[in-house]
Short mmCIF file of C-alpha atoms in Angstrom, two decimals:
data_model
loop_
_atom_site.label_atom_id
_atom_site.label_comp_id
_atom_site.label_asym_id
_atom_site.label_seq_id
_atom_site.Cartn_x
_atom_site.Cartn_y
_atom_site.Cartn_z
CA UNK A 1115 0.00 0.00 0.00
CA UNK A 1116 3.00 2.29 -0.34
CA UNK A 1117 1.56 4.07 -3.38
CA UNK A 1118 -1.77 4.70 -1.65
CA UNK A 1119 0.09 5.99 1.41
CA UNK A 1120 2.03 8.43 -0.78
CA UNK A 1121 -1.07 9.57 -2.67
CA UNK A 1122 -3.60 9.74 0.17
CA UNK A 1123 -1.56 9.73 3.35
CA UNK A 1124 -1.24 7.08 6.03
CA UNK A 1125 -3.93 8.71 8.19
CA UNK A 1126 -6.54 8.12 5.48
CA UNK A 1127 -5.63 4.43 5.28
CA UNK A 1128 -5.72 3.99 9.04
CA UNK A 1129 -9.13 5.68 9.20
CA UNK A 1130 -10.60 3.27 6.62
CA UNK A 1131 -8.90 -0.06 7.34
CA UNK A 1132 -8.92 -2.07 10.54
CA UNK A 1133 -7.03 -5.30 11.09
CA UNK A 1134 -9.16 -7.99 12.71
CA UNK A 1135 -7.70 -11.34 13.68
CA UNK A 1136 -9.70 -14.37 12.66
CA UNK A 1137 -9.59 -18.02 11.66
CA UNK A 1138 -12.12 -19.59 9.27
CA UNK A 1139 -11.60 -22.99 10.89
CA UNK A 1140 -13.17 -21.79 14.14
CA UNK A 1141 -16.82 -21.24 15.03
CA UNK A 1142 -17.50 -17.53 14.88
CA UNK A 1143 -14.51 -17.31 12.53
CA UNK A 1144 -12.24 -16.88 15.54
CA UNK A 1145 -13.26 -13.22 15.68
CA UNK A 1146 -13.90 -11.41 18.96
CA UNK A 1147 -17.63 -10.81 19.58
CA UNK A 1148 -17.33 -7.01 19.52
CA UNK A 1149 -15.46 -7.17 16.19
CA UNK A 1150 -18.07 -9.57 14.78
CA UNK A 1151 -20.80 -7.11 15.71
CA UNK A 1152 -18.92 -4.26 14.02
CA UNK A 1153 -18.53 -6.36 10.88
CA UNK A 1154 -22.22 -7.32 10.89
CA UNK A 1155 -23.20 -3.65 11.05
CA UNK A 1156 -20.63 -2.12 8.70
CA UNK A 1157 -19.61 -4.63 6.03
CA UNK A 1158 -21.40 -4.54 2.67
CA UNK A 1159 -19.13 -6.74 0.53
CA UNK A 1160 -17.42 -10.01 1.42
CA UNK A 1161 -14.67 -11.58 -0.69
CA UNK A 1162 -14.10 -15.04 0.74
CA UNK A 1163 -10.66 -16.13 -0.43
CA UNK A 1164 -9.33 -17.76 2.74
CA UNK A 1165 -8.11 -21.24 1.83
CA UNK A 1166 -5.23 -23.62 1.74
CA UNK A 1167 -3.97 -23.88 -1.81
CA UNK A 1168 -1.59 -26.75 -1.19
CA UNK A 1169 -2.50 -29.65 -3.45
CA UNK A 1170 -0.99 -32.12 -0.98
CA UNK A 1171 -2.73 -30.80 2.14
CA UNK A 1172 -4.11 -33.66 4.26
CA UNK A 1173 -7.80 -34.05 3.45
CA UNK A 1174 -9.08 -33.32 6.96
CA UNK A 1175 -7.16 -30.03 7.17
CA UNK A 1176 -8.22 -29.05 3.64
CA UNK A 1177 -11.88 -29.77 4.47
CA UNK A 1178 -11.68 -27.67 7.63
CA UNK A 1179 -10.03 -24.74 5.86
CA UNK A 1180 -11.66 -24.76 2.45
CA UNK A 1181 -15.05 -26.37 2.93
CA UNK A 1182 -16.06 -25.88 6.56
CA UNK A 1183 -14.42 -22.44 6.43
CA UNK A 1184 -16.75 -21.57 3.55
CA UNK A 1185 -19.71 -22.89 5.54
CA UNK A 1186 -18.76 -20.64 8.46
CA UNK A 1187 -18.29 -17.64 6.15
CA UNK A 1188 -21.73 -18.21 4.62
CA UNK A 1189 -23.29 -18.40 8.09
CA UNK A 1190 -21.60 -15.12 8.98
CA UNK A 1191 -22.67 -13.51 5.68
CA UNK A 1192 -26.31 -14.29 6.49
CA UNK A 1193 -25.96 -12.20 9.66
CA UNK A 1194 -24.50 -9.15 7.88
CA UNK A 1195 -27.17 -6.45 7.94
CA UNK A 1196 -26.35 -4.59 4.73
CA UNK A 1197 -24.71 -7.23 2.55
CA UNK A 1198 -24.56 -6.24 -1.13
CA UNK A 1199 -22.76 -9.39 -2.23
CA UNK A 1200 -20.70 -12.36 -1.17
CA UNK A 1201 -17.95 -13.38 -3.59
CA UNK A 1202 -16.52 -16.86 -3.09
CA UNK A 1203 -13.10 -17.19 -4.70
CA UNK A 1204 -12.90 -20.73 -6.02
CA UNK A 1205 -10.61 -21.99 -8.79
CA UNK A 1206 -10.80 -22.90 -12.45
CA UNK A 1207 -9.48 -26.31 -11.36
CA UNK A 1208 -12.31 -27.33 -9.03
CA UNK A 1209 -14.04 -29.66 -11.49
CA UNK A 1210 -11.17 -31.34 -13.28
CA UNK A 1211 -13.44 -33.97 -14.86
CA UNK A 1212 -15.11 -31.20 -16.92
CA UNK A 1213 -13.20 -30.45 -20.14
CA UNK A 1214 -14.67 -26.96 -20.57
CA UNK A 1215 -15.76 -25.22 -17.38
CA UNK A 1216 -18.81 -23.04 -17.98
CA UNK A 1217 -20.28 -20.37 -15.73
CA UNK A 1218 -22.69 -22.69 -14.01
CA UNK A 1219 -22.88 -24.76 -10.86
CA UNK A 1220 -21.64 -28.35 -11.12
CA UNK A 1221 -22.57 -31.25 -8.89
CA UNK A 1222 -20.04 -31.83 -6.10
CA UNK A 1223 -18.23 -35.16 -5.80
CA UNK A 1224 -19.96 -35.78 -2.44
CA UNK A 1225 -22.37 -34.13 -0.03
CA UNK A 1226 -20.27 -31.34 1.56
CA UNK A 1227 -22.21 -31.50 4.84
CA UNK A 1228 -21.54 -35.22 5.21
CA UNK A 1229 -17.85 -34.78 4.37
CA UNK A 1230 -17.52 -32.01 6.97
CA UNK A 1231 -19.33 -34.15 9.55
CA UNK A 1232 -17.14 -37.19 8.85
CA UNK A 1233 -13.96 -35.12 9.16
CA UNK A 1234 -15.20 -33.70 12.46
CA UNK A 1235 -15.67 -37.08 14.11
CA UNK A 1236 -12.84 -39.04 12.45
CA UNK A 1237 -9.22 -38.55 13.52
CA UNK A 1238 -6.45 -37.28 11.25
CA UNK A 1239 -5.17 -40.85 10.95
CA UNK A 1240 -8.58 -42.30 10.09
CA UNK A 1241 -9.22 -39.70 7.37
CA UNK A 1242 -5.71 -40.18 5.97
CA UNK A 1243 -6.30 -43.94 5.78
CA UNK A 1244 -9.35 -43.49 3.54
CA UNK A 1245 -8.34 -40.27 1.74
CA UNK A 1246 -7.54 -41.99 -1.56
CA UNK A 1247 -10.93 -43.74 -1.54
CA UNK A 1248 -12.75 -40.47 -0.76
CA UNK A 1249 -10.97 -38.50 -3.49
CA UNK A 1250 -11.62 -41.15 -6.12
CA UNK A 1251 -10.56 -39.78 -9.52
CA UNK A 1252 -9.95 -36.27 -8.17
CA UNK A 1253 -6.15 -35.85 -8.09
CA UNK A 1254 -5.80 -33.63 -5.02
CA UNK A 1255 -7.49 -32.35 -1.90
CA UNK A 1256 -7.50 -28.76 -3.19
CA UNK A 1257 -9.75 -29.50 -6.18
CA UNK A 1258 -11.93 -31.80 -4.06
CA UNK A 1259 -12.55 -29.32 -1.24
CA UNK A 1260 -13.04 -26.36 -3.59
CA UNK A 1261 -15.75 -28.26 -5.48
CA UNK A 1262 -17.46 -29.06 -2.17
CA UNK A 1263 -17.23 -25.39 -1.20
CA UNK A 1264 -18.87 -24.27 -4.42
CA UNK A 1265 -21.81 -26.55 -3.63
CA UNK A 1266 -22.22 -24.85 -0.25
CA UNK A 1267 -22.25 -21.42 -1.88
CA UNK A 1268 -24.76 -22.58 -4.49
CA UNK A 1269 -27.08 -23.86 -1.73
CA UNK A 1270 -27.29 -20.27 -0.51
CA UNK A 1271 -28.02 -18.50 -3.80
CA UNK A 1272 -31.67 -17.98 -2.77
CA UNK A 1273 -30.72 -16.48 0.60
CA UNK A 1274 -27.60 -14.48 -0.25
CA UNK A 1275 -26.49 -12.21 -3.08
CA UNK A 1276 -23.63 -14.60 -3.77
CA UNK A 1277 -21.34 -15.41 -6.67
CA UNK A 1278 -18.60 -17.91 -7.38
CA UNK A 1279 -15.38 -16.63 -8.96
CA UNK A 1280 -13.12 -19.17 -10.71
CA UNK A 1281 -9.76 -17.58 -11.48
CA UNK A 1282 -6.97 -19.78 -12.81
CA UNK A 1283 -4.58 -18.23 -10.28
CA UNK A 1284 -4.66 -15.42 -7.72
CA UNK A 1285 -1.58 -13.21 -7.70
CA UNK A 1286 -0.79 -9.61 -6.78
CA UNK A 1287 -0.63 -6.96 -9.45
CA UNK A 1288 2.53 -6.56 -11.48
CA UNK A 1289 4.00 -3.45 -9.84
CA UNK A 1290 2.40 -3.52 -6.40
CA UNK A 1291 3.26 -3.62 -3.62
CA UNK A 1292 6.77 -3.41 -5.08
CA UNK A 1293 8.20 -4.37 -8.49
CA UNK A 1294 9.38 -7.98 -8.43
CA UNK A 1295 6.84 -9.07 -5.80
CA UNK A 1296 5.70 -11.97 -8.00
CA UNK A 1297 9.21 -12.87 -9.18
CA UNK A 1298 10.62 -15.47 -6.85
CA UNK A 1299 11.91 -19.01 -6.88
CA UNK A 1300 8.43 -20.38 -6.13
CA UNK A 1301 6.75 -18.55 -9.00
CA UNK A 1302 3.79 -16.23 -8.45
CA UNK A 1303 2.83 -15.89 -4.81
#
């Protein structure tokens, strides 16, 4: 935000942006009750892009972050008093069995509620032991959990002004925050 600071001044930024700690894997998003109330009263747009993007993430952890985290975000969004829209950032790679991905909702590989429930009562070891069977033809936990998450968002289309975004990759802009930000040994960050 260096350029914005130079153009508008740091005081303007600090008057418009507040940092709030949270965790989508926790009930209530891990946000303090007073901060949750502020968000419910003041937020109008939600971009839900919290996720693990590791393809090799253990299934249970990926379900908690990507799928149950989306469920918790949707529950929160329903409590926001002046919500204009909820944008769920998914991925162009969430339905790998589809050759051409169109702008429509696809059936998930399983019932997301049942997968969340199973991961909540099974241990890490138990889920890991059956992960390959659960994933089936889907090559990684990222694609699997993102497709489940899309199904949760779609279930709420009648209740929320929601949309699903499917970018091929999410990266910062070319020159911000500093030139070279996306140039590193790991590729775009």
